[in-house]
Each structure stands twice: as structure tokens, then as C-alpha cells.
XYZ file of C-alpha atoms in Angstrom:
427
model
C 0.000 0.000 0.000
C 2.667 2.499 1.046
C 4.535 1.982 -2.200
C 1.411 3.086 -4.083
C 0.863 6.022 -1.689
C 4.446 7.258 -2.064
C 4.235 6.857 -5.834
C 1.116 9.062 -5.950
C 2.691 11.730 -3.740
C 5.882 11.841 -5.830
C 3.959 12.027 -9.107
C 1.852 14.890 -7.719
C 4.937 16.804 -6.617
C 6.541 16.433 -10.047
C 3.645 18.050 -11.933
C 4.499 21.580 -13.071
C 0.992 22.866 -12.332
C 1.239 21.672 -8.748
C 4.712 23.127 -8.286
C 3.456 26.527 -9.478
C 0.551 26.369 -6.997
C 2.897 25.424 -4.161
C 5.252 28.308 -4.981
C 2.340 30.788 -5.104
C 1.077 29.417 -1.778
C 4.479 29.893 -0.157
C 4.759 33.444 -1.550
C 1.354 34.284 -0.023
C 2.471 32.915 3.336
C 5.733 34.852 3.349
C 3.886 38.049 2.379
C 1.411 37.486 5.211
C 4.156 36.908 7.773
C 5.910 40.084 6.646
C 2.680 42.099 6.961
C 1.875 40.658 10.390
C 5.404 41.245 11.660
C 5.235 44.873 10.485
C 1.782 45.338 12.026
C 2.901 43.901 15.365
C 5.258 46.863 15.841
C 2.341 49.317 15.640
C -0.047 47.322 17.838
C -0.155 47.832 21.577
C 0.576 44.714 23.657
C -1.242 46.256 26.592
C -4.856 47.268 27.108
C -6.214 50.395 28.746
C -7.633 49.748 32.199
C -11.425 49.529 32.367
C -11.364 51.673 35.507
C -13.375 51.771 38.717
C -16.550 53.840 38.464
C -17.557 55.877 41.514
C -20.836 57.104 40.007
C -22.890 54.768 42.236
C -21.091 55.757 45.441
C -22.458 58.367 47.877
C -20.730 59.894 50.915
C -24.083 60.390 52.669
C -24.080 56.850 54.003
C -20.725 57.256 55.790
C -18.548 60.362 55.095
C -15.477 58.932 56.865
C -15.668 55.638 54.985
C -16.235 57.577 51.780
C -13.005 59.502 52.301
C -11.119 56.242 52.887
C -12.607 54.919 49.670
C -11.563 57.985 47.678
C -8.020 57.657 49.056
C -7.969 54.072 47.747
C -9.313 55.213 44.360
C -6.588 57.876 44.099
C -3.918 55.264 44.846
C -5.418 53.029 42.146
C -5.343 55.910 39.668
C -1.684 56.549 40.463
C -0.987 52.839 39.953
C -2.734 53.021 36.570
C -0.692 56.052 35.480
C 2.570 54.368 36.493
C 1.541 51.076 34.916
C 0.669 52.677 31.581
C 4.038 54.423 31.616
C 5.774 51.110 32.338
C 4.022 49.679 29.297
C 5.194 52.519 27.069
C 8.762 52.095 28.360
C 8.508 48.293 27.954
C 9.170 47.574 31.628
C 7.131 44.408 31.178
C 7.591 42.853 34.608
C 6.379 46.010 36.344
C 3.619 46.374 33.779
C 2.306 42.823 34.271
C 2.328 43.315 38.033
C 0.337 46.521 37.615
C -2.190 44.815 35.331
C -2.742 42.023 37.836
C -3.324 44.489 40.661
C -5.673 46.773 38.772
C -7.595 43.900 37.165
C -8.116 42.188 40.539
C -9.398 45.440 42.058
C -11.652 46.103 39.057
C -13.112 42.584 39.180
C -13.669 42.888 42.918
C -15.398 46.254 42.499
C -17.712 44.905 39.796
C -18.690 42.146 42.221
C -19.407 44.686 44.950
C -21.481 46.955 42.698
C -23.476 44.111 41.135
C -26.770 42.844 42.544
C -26.116 39.360 41.154
C -25.594 36.554 43.700
C -21.892 35.723 43.855
C -22.325 31.953 43.892
C -24.401 31.932 40.686
C -22.813 34.495 38.393
C -19.169 34.971 39.328
C -16.356 32.572 38.505
C -12.808 32.200 39.835
C -13.569 34.377 42.868
C -11.285 32.125 44.923
C -8.407 32.797 42.508
C -9.043 36.540 42.661
C -9.069 36.457 46.463
C -5.757 34.596 46.479
C -4.279 37.168 44.106
C -5.626 40.023 46.228
C -3.851 38.656 49.288
C -0.698 37.706 47.373
C -0.259 41.238 45.988
C -1.302 42.978 49.223
C -4.377 44.667 47.758
C -7.204 46.266 49.784
C -10.567 44.568 50.238
C -13.041 46.802 48.398
C -16.038 44.881 49.733
C -15.809 46.995 52.932
C -17.114 49.953 50.920
C -20.306 48.207 49.817
C -22.461 50.281 52.178
C -21.530 53.429 50.192
C -23.251 52.135 47.060
C -26.683 53.654 46.429
C -27.601 51.774 43.251
C -26.341 48.403 42.105
C -26.107 47.210 38.495
C -27.032 44.052 36.593
C -24.078 44.445 34.224
C -21.476 41.821 35.140
C -19.684 41.522 31.805
C -16.884 43.862 32.878
C -16.229 41.602 35.857
C -15.535 38.692 33.537
C -13.159 40.747 31.399
C -11.204 42.016 34.425
C -11.130 38.563 36.003
C -9.681 37.026 32.832
C -7.091 39.786 32.487
C -5.997 39.328 36.113
C -5.382 35.611 35.551
C -3.797 36.221 32.130
C -1.211 38.748 33.364
C -0.523 36.755 36.548
C 0.328 33.805 34.262
C 2.722 36.000 32.245
C 4.385 37.274 35.395
C 4.876 33.866 36.980
C 6.201 32.314 33.747
C 8.481 35.280 33.003
C 6.792 35.961 29.645
C 6.705 39.254 27.755
C 3.264 40.496 26.579
C 2.832 40.022 22.823
C 0.422 41.519 20.308
C -2.369 39.886 18.302
C -0.249 39.908 15.104
C 2.981 38.751 16.751
C 4.997 36.237 14.709
C 7.701 33.928 16.027
C 8.526 30.220 15.865
C 5.796 29.501 18.422
C 2.955 31.507 16.850
C 3.658 31.253 13.103
C 1.508 28.142 12.616
C -1.493 29.702 14.397
C -1.178 32.923 12.383
C -1.113 31.061 9.059
C -3.970 28.811 10.197
C -6.296 31.710 10.884
C -5.260 34.237 8.233
C -4.593 32.119 5.109
C -5.817 28.534 5.397
C -9.579 29.189 5.871
C -9.673 30.470 2.278
C -6.611 28.897 0.669
C -6.946 25.296 1.941
C -10.118 24.407 -0.044
C -8.686 26.179 -3.102
C -5.452 24.230 -2.776
C -7.268 20.911 -2.475
C -9.488 21.639 -5.472
C -6.695 22.874 -7.739
C -4.122 20.270 -6.707
C -6.429 17.291 -7.101
C -8.942 18.138 -9.832
C -6.788 16.552 -12.563
C -6.434 13.254 -10.736
C -9.319 11.545 -12.547
C -7.700 11.614 -16.005
C -4.273 10.680 -14.697
C -5.549 7.697 -12.714
C -8.003 6.389 -15.326
C -5.700 3.806 -16.920
C -4.299 2.691 -13.552
C -7.781 2.243 -12.099
C -8.932 0.017 -14.942
C -6.130 -2.386 -14.115
C -6.180 -2.151 -10.314
C -9.947 -2.530 -9.960
C -9.801 -5.904 -11.709
C -7.377 -7.356 -9.131
C -9.118 -9.454 -6.482
C -8.869 -8.014 -2.973
C -7.498 -4.659 -4.137
C -10.725 -2.946 -5.199
C -11.972 -2.495 -1.607
C -8.668 -0.987 -0.489
C -8.179 1.259 -3.513
C -10.403 4.100 -2.261
C -8.556 4.128 1.047
C -5.161 4.159 -0.665
C -6.103 7.137 -2.825
C -7.566 9.003 0.142
C -4.398 8.502 2.190
C -2.094 9.561 -0.654
C -4.154 12.668 -1.513
C -4.515 13.772 2.109
C -0.807 13.257 2.817
C 0.080 15.177 -0.330
C -2.029 18.198 0.672
C -0.813 18.069 4.277
C 2.766 17.956 3.031
C 2.159 21.078 0.951
C 0.484 22.857 3.898
C 2.580 21.829 6.889
C 6.088 21.436 5.461
C 6.486 25.203 4.766
C 5.143 25.966 8.264
C 7.746 23.639 9.752
C 10.451 25.417 7.750
C 9.251 28.837 8.985
C 9.374 27.589 12.576
C 12.932 26.310 12.181
C 14.067 29.543 10.488
C 12.500 31.728 13.224
C 13.903 29.778 16.180
C 17.314 31.585 16.218
C 15.606 35.011 16.194
C 12.980 34.721 18.940
C 13.294 31.208 20.336
C 10.397 28.987 21.391
C 9.717 30.310 24.898
C 6.241 31.427 23.783
C 5.130 27.815 23.325
C 3.775 28.139 26.877
C 2.234 31.572 26.194
C -1.398 31.681 27.409
C -4.280 31.939 24.952
C -7.904 32.236 25.973
C -10.132 29.523 24.531
C -13.904 29.107 24.800
C -14.245 26.088 27.109
C -18.011 25.371 26.703
C -17.555 25.229 22.917
C -14.513 23.005 23.358
C -16.226 20.369 25.478
C -19.704 20.275 23.913
C -22.293 21.808 21.574
C -22.452 25.286 23.047
C -23.103 28.663 21.456
C -22.455 32.252 22.363
C -25.253 33.939 24.266
C -25.804 36.954 22.011
C -29.312 37.979 23.000
C -29.848 41.729 23.081
C -26.466 42.577 21.524
C -26.235 45.032 18.654
C -22.486 44.558 18.323
C -19.656 42.559 19.836
C -16.812 44.505 21.452
C -13.485 42.675 21.406
C -10.321 43.436 23.350
C -7.046 41.852 22.258
C -5.329 39.852 24.994
C -2.128 38.674 23.392
C -3.031 36.251 20.573
C -6.707 36.189 21.587
C -9.603 38.547 20.933
C -11.673 38.537 24.124
C -15.302 39.679 24.213
C -16.013 42.511 26.653
C -19.773 42.878 26.369
C -21.185 39.369 26.170
C -21.469 36.091 27.993
C -18.751 34.154 26.211
C -16.267 35.840 28.488
C -16.953 33.745 31.621
C -16.467 30.608 29.544
C -12.949 31.615 28.503
C -10.095 29.630 30.044
C -6.322 29.695 29.644
C -4.497 27.217 27.426
C -0.780 27.137 26.509
C -0.039 28.053 22.899
C 1.517 24.677 22.019
C -1.697 22.914 23.052
C -3.858 25.367 21.115
C -1.674 24.805 18.032
C -2.141 21.033 18.232
C -5.936 21.325 18.451
C -6.064 23.751 15.513
C -3.767 21.454 13.503
C -6.079 18.510 14.213
C -9.009 20.545 12.909
C -7.029 21.391 9.765
C -6.231 17.730 9.131
C -9.919 16.848 9.481
C -10.903 19.706 7.146
C -8.345 18.503 4.606
C -9.835 14.998 4.667
C -13.305 16.496 4.128
C -12.197 18.650 1.173
C -10.277 15.759 -0.438
C -13.264 13.419 -0.119
C -15.631 16.034 -1.541
C -13.545 16.686 -4.666
C -12.998 12.928 -5.054
C -16.720 12.156 -4.987
C -17.530 15.013 -7.385
C -14.819 13.913 -9.813
C -16.269 10.386 -9.770
C -19.840 11.528 -10.375
C -18.991 14.002 -13.145
C -17.217 13.127 -16.373
C -15.781 16.606 -16.888
C -12.971 17.469 -14.487
C -13.528 21.237 -14.899
C -17.188 20.838 -14.055
C -16.339 18.888 -10.902
C -13.900 21.618 -9.826
C -16.477 24.323 -10.525
C -19.157 22.524 -8.495
C -16.627 21.974 -5.669
C -15.756 25.677 -5.477
C -19.363 26.857 -5.895
C -20.663 24.568 -3.143
C -17.993 25.651 -0.674
C -18.344 29.289 -1.727
C -22.115 29.302 -1.196
C -21.683 27.567 2.170
C -19.158 30.243 3.170
C -21.521 33.043 2.144
C -24.354 31.411 4.082
C -22.207 31.238 7.191
C -19.834 34.186 7.643
C -17.538 33.659 10.622
C -19.657 35.989 12.777
C -22.916 34.265 11.825
C -25.300 33.519 14.685
C -27.963 31.302 13.076
C -28.010 27.873 14.682
C -29.024 26.191 11.410
C -25.442 26.797 10.279
C -24.290 24.311 12.884
C -24.600 21.805 10.036
C -22.816 24.030 7.529
C -19.280 22.648 7.123
C -17.900 26.087 6.294
C -18.883 27.362 9.735
C -15.748 25.475 10.809
C -13.307 26.558 8.113
C -11.314 28.446 10.757
C -10.796 26.115 13.711
C -8.675 28.805 15.348
C -11.733 31.040 15.669
C -13.913 28.121 16.758
C -11.444 27.208 19.507
C -10.558 30.721 20.669
C -14.160 31.857 21.024
C -14.413 34.420 18.220
C -16.808 32.295 16.178
C -20.412 31.647 17.181
C -19.849 27.913 16.669
C -17.623 25.912 18.994
C -14.634 23.676 18.322
C -16.281 20.433 19.479
C -19.263 20.924 17.165
C -16.867 21.454 14.248
C -14.951 18.255 14.929
C -18.187 16.239 15.133
C -19.875 17.803 12.075
C -16.819 17.705 9.791
C -16.082 14.173 11.009
C -19.617 13.008 10.145
C -19.502 14.602 6.699
C -16.135 12.918 6.073
C -17.514 9.499 7.019
C -20.527 9.987 4.733
C -18.352 11.128 1.822
C -15.973 8.205 2.365
C -18.870 5.746 2.126
C -20.125 7.495 -1.024
C -16.642 7.330 -2.551
C -16.536 3.584 -1.905
C -19.926 3.226 -3.582
C -18.627 5.258 -6.532
C -15.669 2.886 -6.887
C -18.081 -0.007 -7.235
C -20.871 1.539 -9.311
C -19.496 4.476 -11.312
C -17.495 3.635 -14.409
C -14.023 5.132 -14.629
């Protein structure tokens, strides 16, 4: 079997048309990496503090306590001013420490000013309390009696809570804050996976494989007459085609990683990214009711929602682990695309027609489900999962787990259809 698989891969690599496509693909990747690297110098790796609002506080309830509170607020403001200056001067250790302190205080204040029950709506309060004690921060809950009107808005708590944990992780692992477009040996695969592959991967599969039918016609007529080989033939072709595409996609990424190692190292393999846990472990969607827009704040390589209920579901994951999960999704997507073009090429005599139908079907599915789409019917749209990075990191309405299940089911169905085609459809 492997002799046949290797033969197919080598013959594909030798075709001039395929070599041209591979070169164009690599040029696009290099251009993207250059653009992202340039952009990363203009992006800010630090976020402006959300602040502590005193609009709901009145000194009438206790003037002395109110003065103590205002003294604390002034100290916090001074900490913010110094912290922002540390960020501008790239004193990252001091900056991360400042962000932890301010984020813990902000999260605590949003708890105090909210009328939501703590045990039902707030997460990681034990972690925040540990951080408050560890960094010697005041307990703002003592000023609760000054509040004259509490709020139902708890979204800012979630954002501050996540930032406190995020920057504490950076501080304790001696990591420097990075920007959303940052490129190094650790992040290059994720950047390519979310900026290029959602569009280029199906195009690559279609263009690299659409001529296979003519080239394999004579071979198939012979092989399919051999007893015991016919049942395995579909599997052999699938393996060779998938490995060929994966080689084209992942080999350049591996080269980029090796080339970038001497410049920036691989310390960021443990860099924290925020992923959407409910969408990672089951069929779970964003709660978007009542939202006219989604406000995102960049936290390193992640865009975190400020004004909606995905935020409490966000958890920290090291970058190397995130990369593996995204890569697994890409492999599954590749299998799906290869099976789809294979089935279409079997059912249609004209190879150009099969390619056209392949691109039109995927294009219409993409238009029906833009990456910010919120219609649950698109759970079954395979192109809702063309960017597994977004599905995993919580910036797509559809979760990672749903994508793995749906794309996996479609792949199984297409594989069974391709086996039927091998038996019933004439070459």
C-alpha cells in the first residue's frame, strides 16, 4: 500500500501545475508573515484599564468611609498612570504586576457593585481572592455600604477577572506580553492557520487534485480488476491525496518555525491563549441575546469579548496545546475537502465541471455562514468550521467540538459514497 501512496505523492509533486501552486502558496504565506510582523510593531501589547466607576457611590451613608474609599481610588489611579508608563517604556515585569493588581481590584469592584448573587454568576472568585492577598491589595467589599444603586451588568467583571489571571500567568512564567499579530517560531503556525488557510486550503485541495481523474483512469482500470485490491483502492487514494495536501500545507510551516527559532526562540510555546471552554467540550453557542455589536479586546493572541457572555467561559491554554488542536481541525478539514472533490470527480465526467461545483458549493456555504454568523441552522454548515482557530478561541459563534463532530460526520458519509462510486461508477 505504502509503495502506491508514495508513488502518488511523488507524481503529484513532479507536476508543473502543482509546483506553481505550491510556490504561489508559499509566496502568499511569506507576504502574510511580513505584513503581520510589520503590524505587530504598531499594535499595543497592553490594554487600557477599564477603571473603577464611583458614580454609584455616595458619601451620605458614611462620610469617613467615603473619604477612605476615595483615598484608595486615588492610589489606584496613580498605579494606573505608572503602569501605563511602564508599558510605554517596555518595563514588562512592572507592567504585568500593575495589570494584575488593577484587574483584581476592578473585578472585585464589579462584584461589589453588582446585585447578582456571587455563587451563581461569578467565577474564579477564589483565585481573585488569592491574588488580592498575594499582591497585598485592599478589600473593596468593605465599601459596599456606600453604594446607592447596584447594576445588573457583570460583563466587565468577567473581562477584568480574565485579564488578572492572564497577566498573573505572564508574570509567573516570566513571559513578555505580545500583540495579536505577533509572529515567532511559536505563533507562526497559528497565524497562518487563521489568516490564510480558511480560504486557501479548499482552493489548494481543489486545484491540486482536480486533474487526478484523467491521470488515474488507466491505472484504475487495471487495479480494480485485481481481487482483494478494489476495496482498499479508495482508502489508498484518500491517504495519498490527504498526505500530499498536508505535506504542501505543513512542510512550509515547519520550515518557517525552524528559520525563526534563532531570532525569537520557542519560549512562547507556553504563552497563554484564551479559549472558549463550553464550545470546546460540547455543543455550546455564544449567548448573544440583546447585543447590537460585539466589542473585542485583544489579549495577546486572543480577541476577548467585553460585552457578552462568552467571556466567563474563557479559560487559559498554553499556545503549544492550542496549536495542536487547531492542527487537528485542519487535518480533518483537509480529509473532508479531499473526499468532496474525489466524490464530485467520480460523479462528473468533466474534471472542470467537478472543480467548478466543488468551489461553488464551498463558496455558497461560506456566504451562508460568515464567521460571525449567529444562526443555529449553520451548525450543520461545514464552512462554519473553516477556521478552527476562531472556533477554539471563542471568536466564532460555533464551537470547536461541534466542528470536529460535524466535519467528522460529513467525512464518514463522503468516504462511504466514494466507496460506492468505486463499485458503481465507471471510470
